[in-house]
Short mmCIF file of C-alpha atoms and ligand atoms in Angstrom, two decimals:
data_model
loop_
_atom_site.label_atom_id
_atom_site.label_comp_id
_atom_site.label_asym_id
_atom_site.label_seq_id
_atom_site.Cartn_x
_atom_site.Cartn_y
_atom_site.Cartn_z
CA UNK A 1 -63.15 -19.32 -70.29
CA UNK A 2 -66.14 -20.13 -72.69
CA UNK A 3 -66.04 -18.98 -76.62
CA UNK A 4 -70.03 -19.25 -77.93
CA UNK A 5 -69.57 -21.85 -80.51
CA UNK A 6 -73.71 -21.89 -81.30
CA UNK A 7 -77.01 -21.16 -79.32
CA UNK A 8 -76.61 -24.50 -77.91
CA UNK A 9 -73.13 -25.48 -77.21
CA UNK A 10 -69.74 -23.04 -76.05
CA UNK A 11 -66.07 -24.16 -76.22
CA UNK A 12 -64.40 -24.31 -72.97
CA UNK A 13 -60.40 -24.35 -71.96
CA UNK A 14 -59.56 -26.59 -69.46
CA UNK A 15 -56.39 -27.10 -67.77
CA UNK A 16 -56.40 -30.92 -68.10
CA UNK A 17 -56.76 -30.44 -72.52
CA UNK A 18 -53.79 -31.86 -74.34
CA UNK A 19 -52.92 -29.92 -77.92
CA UNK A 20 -51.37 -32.36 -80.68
CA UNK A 21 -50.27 -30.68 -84.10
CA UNK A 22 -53.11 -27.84 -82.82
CA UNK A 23 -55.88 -29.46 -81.97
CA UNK A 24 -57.14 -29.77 -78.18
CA UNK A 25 -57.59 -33.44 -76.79
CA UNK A 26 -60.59 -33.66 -75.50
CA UNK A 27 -62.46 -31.32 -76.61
CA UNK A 28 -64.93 -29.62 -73.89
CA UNK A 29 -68.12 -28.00 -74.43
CA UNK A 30 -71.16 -26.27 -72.10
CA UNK A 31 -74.24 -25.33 -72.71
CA UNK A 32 -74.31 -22.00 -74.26
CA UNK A 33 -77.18 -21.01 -72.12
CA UNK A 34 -78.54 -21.86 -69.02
CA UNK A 35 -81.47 -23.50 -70.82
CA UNK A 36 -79.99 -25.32 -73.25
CA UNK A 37 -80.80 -29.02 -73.40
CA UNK A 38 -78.20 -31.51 -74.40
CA UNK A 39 -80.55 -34.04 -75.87
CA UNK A 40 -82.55 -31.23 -78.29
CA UNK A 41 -78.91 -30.02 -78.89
CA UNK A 42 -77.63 -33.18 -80.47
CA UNK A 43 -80.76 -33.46 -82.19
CA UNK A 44 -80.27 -30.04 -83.97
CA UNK A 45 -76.71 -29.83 -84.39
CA UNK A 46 -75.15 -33.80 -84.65
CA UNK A 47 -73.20 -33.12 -87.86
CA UNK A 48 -71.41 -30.49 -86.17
CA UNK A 49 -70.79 -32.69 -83.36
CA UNK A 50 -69.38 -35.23 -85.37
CA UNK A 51 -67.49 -33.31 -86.79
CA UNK A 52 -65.61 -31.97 -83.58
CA UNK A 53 -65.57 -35.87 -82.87
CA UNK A 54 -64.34 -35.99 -85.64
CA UNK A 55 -61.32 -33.45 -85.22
CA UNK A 56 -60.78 -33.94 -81.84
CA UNK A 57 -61.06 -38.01 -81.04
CA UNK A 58 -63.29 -37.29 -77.29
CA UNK A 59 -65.90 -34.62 -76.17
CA UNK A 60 -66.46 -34.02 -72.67
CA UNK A 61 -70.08 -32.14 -72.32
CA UNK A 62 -69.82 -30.58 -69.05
CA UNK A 63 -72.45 -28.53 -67.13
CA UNK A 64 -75.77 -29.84 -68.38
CA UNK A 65 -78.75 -29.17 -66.02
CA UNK A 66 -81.11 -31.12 -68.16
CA UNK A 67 -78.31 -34.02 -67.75
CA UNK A 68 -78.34 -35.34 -64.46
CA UNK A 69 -80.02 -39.16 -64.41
CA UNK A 70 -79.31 -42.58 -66.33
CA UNK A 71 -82.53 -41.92 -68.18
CA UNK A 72 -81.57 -38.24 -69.21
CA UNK A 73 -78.33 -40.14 -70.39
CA UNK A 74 -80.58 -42.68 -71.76
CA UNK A 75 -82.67 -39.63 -73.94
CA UNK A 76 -78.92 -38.02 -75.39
CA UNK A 77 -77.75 -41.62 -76.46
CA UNK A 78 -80.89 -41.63 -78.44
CA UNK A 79 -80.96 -38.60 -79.70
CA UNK A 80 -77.85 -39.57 -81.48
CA UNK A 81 -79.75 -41.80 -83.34
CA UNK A 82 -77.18 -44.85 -83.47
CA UNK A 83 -77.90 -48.54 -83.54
CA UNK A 84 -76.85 -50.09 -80.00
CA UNK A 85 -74.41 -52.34 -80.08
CA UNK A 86 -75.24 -55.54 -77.78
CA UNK A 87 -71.97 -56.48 -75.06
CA UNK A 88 -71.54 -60.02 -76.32
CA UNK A 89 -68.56 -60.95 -76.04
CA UNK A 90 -66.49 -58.56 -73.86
CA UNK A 91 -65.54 -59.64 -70.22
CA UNK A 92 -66.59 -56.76 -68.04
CA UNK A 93 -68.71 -57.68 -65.54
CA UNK A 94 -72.05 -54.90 -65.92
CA UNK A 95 -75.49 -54.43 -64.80
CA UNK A 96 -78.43 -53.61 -66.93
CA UNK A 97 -79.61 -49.74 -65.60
CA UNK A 98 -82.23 -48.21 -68.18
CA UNK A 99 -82.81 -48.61 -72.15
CA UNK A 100 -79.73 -48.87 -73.90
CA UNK A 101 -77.10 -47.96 -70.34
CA UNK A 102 -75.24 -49.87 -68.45
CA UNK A 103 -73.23 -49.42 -65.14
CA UNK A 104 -69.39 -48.94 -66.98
CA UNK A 105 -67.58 -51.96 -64.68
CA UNK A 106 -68.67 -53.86 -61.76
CA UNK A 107 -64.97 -54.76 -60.89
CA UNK A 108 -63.73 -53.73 -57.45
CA UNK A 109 -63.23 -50.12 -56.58
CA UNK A 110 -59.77 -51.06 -55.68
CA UNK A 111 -58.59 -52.12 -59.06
CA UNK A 112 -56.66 -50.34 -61.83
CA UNK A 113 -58.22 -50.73 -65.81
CA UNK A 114 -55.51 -50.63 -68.23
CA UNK A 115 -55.43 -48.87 -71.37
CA UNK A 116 -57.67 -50.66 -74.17
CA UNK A 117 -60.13 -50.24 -76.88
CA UNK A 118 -63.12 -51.59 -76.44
CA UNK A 119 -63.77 -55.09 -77.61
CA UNK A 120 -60.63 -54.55 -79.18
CA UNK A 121 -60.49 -58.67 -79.37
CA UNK A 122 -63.70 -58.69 -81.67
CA UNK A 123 -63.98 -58.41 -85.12
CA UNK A 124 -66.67 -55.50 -84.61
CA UNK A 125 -66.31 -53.34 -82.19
CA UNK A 126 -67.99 -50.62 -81.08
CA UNK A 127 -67.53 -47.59 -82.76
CA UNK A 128 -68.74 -44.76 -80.36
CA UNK A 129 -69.00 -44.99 -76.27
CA UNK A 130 -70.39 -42.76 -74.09
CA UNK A 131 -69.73 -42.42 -70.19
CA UNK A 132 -71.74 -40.38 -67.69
CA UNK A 133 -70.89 -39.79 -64.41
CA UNK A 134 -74.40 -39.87 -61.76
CA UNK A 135 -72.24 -40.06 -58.83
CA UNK A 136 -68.81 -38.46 -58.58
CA UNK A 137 -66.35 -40.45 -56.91
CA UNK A 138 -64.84 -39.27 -53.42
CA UNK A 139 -61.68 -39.65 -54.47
CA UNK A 140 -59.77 -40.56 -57.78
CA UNK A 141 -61.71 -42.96 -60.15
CA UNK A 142 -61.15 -40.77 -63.31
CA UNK A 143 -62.13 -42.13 -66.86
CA UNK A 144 -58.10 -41.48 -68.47
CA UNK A 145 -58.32 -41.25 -72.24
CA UNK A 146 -55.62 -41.54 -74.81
CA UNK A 147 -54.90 -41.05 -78.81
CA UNK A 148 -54.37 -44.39 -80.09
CA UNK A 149 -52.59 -43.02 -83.50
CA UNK A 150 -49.95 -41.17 -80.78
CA UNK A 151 -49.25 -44.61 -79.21
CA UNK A 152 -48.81 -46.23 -82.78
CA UNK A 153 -46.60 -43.38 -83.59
CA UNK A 154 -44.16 -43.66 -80.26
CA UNK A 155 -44.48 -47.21 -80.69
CA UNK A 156 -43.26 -47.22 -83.77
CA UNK A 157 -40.19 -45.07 -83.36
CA UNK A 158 -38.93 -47.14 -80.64
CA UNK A 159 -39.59 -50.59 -81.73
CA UNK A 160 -40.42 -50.59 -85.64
CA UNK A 161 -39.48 -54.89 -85.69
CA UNK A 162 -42.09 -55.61 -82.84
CA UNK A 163 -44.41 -53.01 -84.49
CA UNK A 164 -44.08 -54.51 -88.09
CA UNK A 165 -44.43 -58.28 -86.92
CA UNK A 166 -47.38 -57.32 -84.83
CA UNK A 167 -48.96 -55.47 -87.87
CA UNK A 168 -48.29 -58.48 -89.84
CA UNK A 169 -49.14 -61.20 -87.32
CA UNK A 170 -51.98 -59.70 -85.05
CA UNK A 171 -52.75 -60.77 -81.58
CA UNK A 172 -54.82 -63.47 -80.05
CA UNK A 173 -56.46 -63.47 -76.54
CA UNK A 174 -57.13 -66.74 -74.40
CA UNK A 175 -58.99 -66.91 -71.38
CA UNK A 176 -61.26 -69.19 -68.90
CA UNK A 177 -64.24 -68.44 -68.04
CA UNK A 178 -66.56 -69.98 -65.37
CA UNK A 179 -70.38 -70.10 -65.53
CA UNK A 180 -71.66 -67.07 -63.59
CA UNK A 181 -70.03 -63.52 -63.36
CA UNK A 182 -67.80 -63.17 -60.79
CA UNK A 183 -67.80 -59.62 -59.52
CA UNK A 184 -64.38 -59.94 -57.85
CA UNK A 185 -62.51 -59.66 -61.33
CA UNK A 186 -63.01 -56.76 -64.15
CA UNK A 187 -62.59 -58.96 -66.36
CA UNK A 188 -65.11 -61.73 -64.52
CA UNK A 189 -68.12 -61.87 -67.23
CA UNK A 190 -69.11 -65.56 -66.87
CA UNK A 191 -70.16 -67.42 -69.93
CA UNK A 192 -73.40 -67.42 -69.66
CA UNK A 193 -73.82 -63.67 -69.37
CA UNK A 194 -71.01 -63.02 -72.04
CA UNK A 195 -73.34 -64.83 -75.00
CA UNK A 196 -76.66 -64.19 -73.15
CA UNK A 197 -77.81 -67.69 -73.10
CA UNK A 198 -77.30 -70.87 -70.80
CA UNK A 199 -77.20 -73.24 -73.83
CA UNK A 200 -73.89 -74.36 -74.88
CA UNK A 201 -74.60 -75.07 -78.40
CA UNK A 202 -76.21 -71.37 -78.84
CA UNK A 203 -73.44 -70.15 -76.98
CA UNK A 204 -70.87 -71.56 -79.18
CA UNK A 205 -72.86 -70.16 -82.32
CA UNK A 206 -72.88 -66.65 -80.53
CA UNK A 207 -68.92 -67.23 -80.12
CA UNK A 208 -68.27 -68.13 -83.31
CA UNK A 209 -69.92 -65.17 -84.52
CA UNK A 210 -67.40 -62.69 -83.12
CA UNK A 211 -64.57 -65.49 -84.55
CA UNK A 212 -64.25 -66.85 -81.07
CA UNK A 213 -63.94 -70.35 -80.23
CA UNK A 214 -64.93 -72.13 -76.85
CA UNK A 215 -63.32 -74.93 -75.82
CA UNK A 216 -65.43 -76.88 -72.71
CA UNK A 217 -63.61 -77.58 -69.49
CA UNK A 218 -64.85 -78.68 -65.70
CA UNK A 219 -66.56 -75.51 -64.32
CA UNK A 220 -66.44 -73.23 -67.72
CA UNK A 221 -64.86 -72.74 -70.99
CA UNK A 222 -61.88 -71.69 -72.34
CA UNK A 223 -62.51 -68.63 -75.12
CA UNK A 224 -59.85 -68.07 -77.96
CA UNK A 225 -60.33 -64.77 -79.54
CA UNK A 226 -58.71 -63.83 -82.61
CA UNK A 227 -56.30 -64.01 -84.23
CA UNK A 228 -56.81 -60.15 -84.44
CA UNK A 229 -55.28 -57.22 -86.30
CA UNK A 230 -52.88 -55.19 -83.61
CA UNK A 231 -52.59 -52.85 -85.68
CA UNK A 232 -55.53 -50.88 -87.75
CA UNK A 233 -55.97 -48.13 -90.74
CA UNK A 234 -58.21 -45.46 -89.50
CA UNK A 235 -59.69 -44.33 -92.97
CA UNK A 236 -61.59 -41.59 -92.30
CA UNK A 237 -58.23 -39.75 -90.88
CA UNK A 238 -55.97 -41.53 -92.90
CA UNK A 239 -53.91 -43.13 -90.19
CA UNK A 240 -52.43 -45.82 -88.35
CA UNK A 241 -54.02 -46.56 -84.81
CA UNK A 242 -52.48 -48.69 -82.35
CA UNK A 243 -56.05 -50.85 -82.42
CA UNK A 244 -55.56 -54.00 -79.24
CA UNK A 245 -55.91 -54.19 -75.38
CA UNK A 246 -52.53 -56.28 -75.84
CA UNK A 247 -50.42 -53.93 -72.76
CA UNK A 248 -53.45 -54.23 -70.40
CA UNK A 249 -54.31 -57.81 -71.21
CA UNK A 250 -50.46 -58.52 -70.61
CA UNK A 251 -50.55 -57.06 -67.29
CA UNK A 252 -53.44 -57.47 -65.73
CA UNK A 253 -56.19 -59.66 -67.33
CA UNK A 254 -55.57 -62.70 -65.09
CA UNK A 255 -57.73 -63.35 -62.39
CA UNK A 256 -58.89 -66.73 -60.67
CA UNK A 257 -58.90 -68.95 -63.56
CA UNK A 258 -56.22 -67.37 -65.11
CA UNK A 259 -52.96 -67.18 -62.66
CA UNK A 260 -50.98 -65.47 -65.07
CA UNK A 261 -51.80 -62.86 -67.43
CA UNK A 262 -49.33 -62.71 -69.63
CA UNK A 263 -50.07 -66.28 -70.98
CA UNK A 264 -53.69 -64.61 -71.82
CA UNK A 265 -52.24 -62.84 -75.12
CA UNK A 266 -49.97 -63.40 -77.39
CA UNK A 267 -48.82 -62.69 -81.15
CA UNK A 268 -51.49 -63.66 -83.91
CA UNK A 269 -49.02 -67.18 -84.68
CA UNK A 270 -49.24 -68.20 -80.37
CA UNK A 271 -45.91 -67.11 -80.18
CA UNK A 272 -45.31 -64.67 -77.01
CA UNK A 273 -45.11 -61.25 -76.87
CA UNK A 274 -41.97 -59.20 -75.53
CA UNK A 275 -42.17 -58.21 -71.85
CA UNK A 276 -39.91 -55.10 -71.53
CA UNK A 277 -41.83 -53.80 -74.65
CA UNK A 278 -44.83 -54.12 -73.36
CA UNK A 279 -44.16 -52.90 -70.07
CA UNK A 280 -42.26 -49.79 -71.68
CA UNK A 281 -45.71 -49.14 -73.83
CA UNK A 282 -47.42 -49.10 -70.63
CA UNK A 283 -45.43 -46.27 -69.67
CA UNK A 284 -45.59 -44.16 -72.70
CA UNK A 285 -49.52 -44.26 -72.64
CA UNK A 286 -49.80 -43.22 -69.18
CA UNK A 287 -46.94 -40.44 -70.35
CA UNK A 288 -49.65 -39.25 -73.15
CA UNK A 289 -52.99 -39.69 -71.50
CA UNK A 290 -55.15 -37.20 -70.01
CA UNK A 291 -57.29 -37.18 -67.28
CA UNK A 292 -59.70 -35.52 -65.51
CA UNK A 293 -61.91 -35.95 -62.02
CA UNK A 294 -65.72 -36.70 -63.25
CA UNK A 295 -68.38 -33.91 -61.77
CA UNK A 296 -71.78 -35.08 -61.68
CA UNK A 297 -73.74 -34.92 -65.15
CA UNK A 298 -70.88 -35.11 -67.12
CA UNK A 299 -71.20 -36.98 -70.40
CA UNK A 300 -67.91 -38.12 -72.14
CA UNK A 301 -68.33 -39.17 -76.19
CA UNK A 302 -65.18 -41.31 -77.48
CA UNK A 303 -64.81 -42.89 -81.02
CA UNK A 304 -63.63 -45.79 -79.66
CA UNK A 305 -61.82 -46.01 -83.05
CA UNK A 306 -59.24 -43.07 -82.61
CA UNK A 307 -59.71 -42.94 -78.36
CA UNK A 308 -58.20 -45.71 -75.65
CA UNK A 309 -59.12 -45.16 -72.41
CA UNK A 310 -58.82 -46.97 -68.54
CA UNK A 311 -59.81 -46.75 -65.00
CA UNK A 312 -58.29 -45.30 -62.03
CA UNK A 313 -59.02 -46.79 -58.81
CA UNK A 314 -61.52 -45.33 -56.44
CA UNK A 315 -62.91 -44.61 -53.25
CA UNK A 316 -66.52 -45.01 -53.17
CA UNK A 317 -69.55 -43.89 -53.78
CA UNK A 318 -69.03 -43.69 -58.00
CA UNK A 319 -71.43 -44.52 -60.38
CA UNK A 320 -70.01 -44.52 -64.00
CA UNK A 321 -72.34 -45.67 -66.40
CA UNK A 322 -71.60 -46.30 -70.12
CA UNK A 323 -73.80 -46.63 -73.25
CA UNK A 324 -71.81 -48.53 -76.58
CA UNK A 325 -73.01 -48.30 -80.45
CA UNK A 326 -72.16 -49.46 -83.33
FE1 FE2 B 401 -63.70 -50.27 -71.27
#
């Protein structure tokens, strides 16, 4: 059922909508009208969608007929008004599709994306992402999201030693990487498309920038990130947020050149990180996520700040395609 929020936009109650202390996760909203355009929407009312940003963490926008290609997508990003934020320095393997979008991950249908913020590992991430689906998937594929201030919260009553020293020590993330993307991997960015440049030196500088460091070796580079904080302050909501990709990096960020993920991260010191805690806070963010299978022109806004989200496997066709700012 829809409740008219404004000419532009109406509140909608789906079954797959979460409620912490009262307030829905994600929120969902529609067009109000049959002619309402997302793009001039935003434009008119963007304080009032920050606002329910804001308040609720996500927005799902869900049955625009004026949203229905990567350059319509393209036109709402910028009507947000925004500064882009470049992908240097984040491993996902994805292809340039029109003005500021991308396709989300190039990885293999077949393969399961973890839990994380993105470009958790970098001193500045981004702070809002936006997904839109062109192509639904045939089956599965959906875009989970999760609070990251619920996660801190669980994590915290169960484990309050490996929560403090994590606080205290951050997290660090180590990885090789070869030359050239390699499409078989999510996490298969090469190095050259990572710092957008096929010079070493500048590639180093572009590293250094995002307080990585590259290390040469035969055939690619070894990249330490970090360290960085696990653990951040959200100030504009006054609370903790579990802020790392430290469960999914764990798990599953090996790969070719790196047989075994769980040497990939570790505490902020190089020390390792527990196992069966890590495993067990894999559990309780699939326990609190939602998710939801993508229809056609829908557009999903996450402050990547508050919101963690992953990547079901899929049977193609599915064409996510995602759009980050600062
Ligand atoms: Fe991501």
């Amino acid at each position: 059922m829809a409740e008219k929020y404004s000419s532009f936009f109406a509140s909608v109650k789906t079954p797959f909508q979460r409620e912490y202390g009262g307030v829905t996760f994600p929120a969902v909203l529609s067009p109000a009208t049959s002619a309402a355009a997302l793009a001039a929407a935003v434009k008119e009312q963007k304080t009032w969608v920050e606002s329910l940003l804001h308040m609720h963490g996500a927005i799902l926008f869900r049955g625009f007929e004026s949203l229905a290609t990567a350059s319509d997508f393209n036109d709402v990003v910028e009507a947000f008004g925004y500064e882009e934020l470049p992908y240097v320095g984040g491993p996902a393997p994805r292809t340039h599709v029109v003005g500021r979008v991308y396709t989300a991950n190039d990885a293999p249908p077949h393969q399961k994306l973890h839990f994380h913020h993105e470009m958790a590992h970098l001193p500045s991430p981004p702070r809002k992402l936006f997904f839109f689906c062109e192509e639904e998937s045939a089956s599965r594929g959906e875009t989970p999201i999760l609070l990251s201030h619920i996660v801190y919260e669980r994590m915290k009553e169960k484990y309050p030693d490996f929560v403090e020293k994590l606080e205290k020590l951050g997290w660090m993330y180590t990885r090789f990487m070869g030359e050239e993307d390699d499409l078989s991997s999510p996490l298969g960015r090469g190095w050259k498309s990572m710092y957008r440049t096929t010079d070493k030196i500048v590639a180093q500088q572009r590293a250094a920038e995002v307080k990585t460091k590259l290390e040469w070796v035969e055939n690619g580079v070894k990249m330490i990130a970090g360290p960085t904080p696990g653990i951040k302050c959200d100030e504009t909501r006054s609370r903790k947020v579990w802020f790392n990709s430290i469960a999914t990096a764990y798990t599953t960020w090996g790969g070719k050149r790196n047989d075994d993920p769980k040497k990939t991260v570790n505490f902020g010191d190089g020390n390792p990180l527990p196992e069966n805690i890590i495993n067990h806070c894999l559990k309780i963010m699939e326990a609190e996520s939602i998710k939801f299978p993508w229809q056609k022109g829908d557009l999903l806004m996450i402050d990547n700040f508050a919101v963690l989200h992953s990547r079901e496997p899929f049977t193609p066709p599915r064409r996510i395609l995602v759009a980050l700012c600062k």
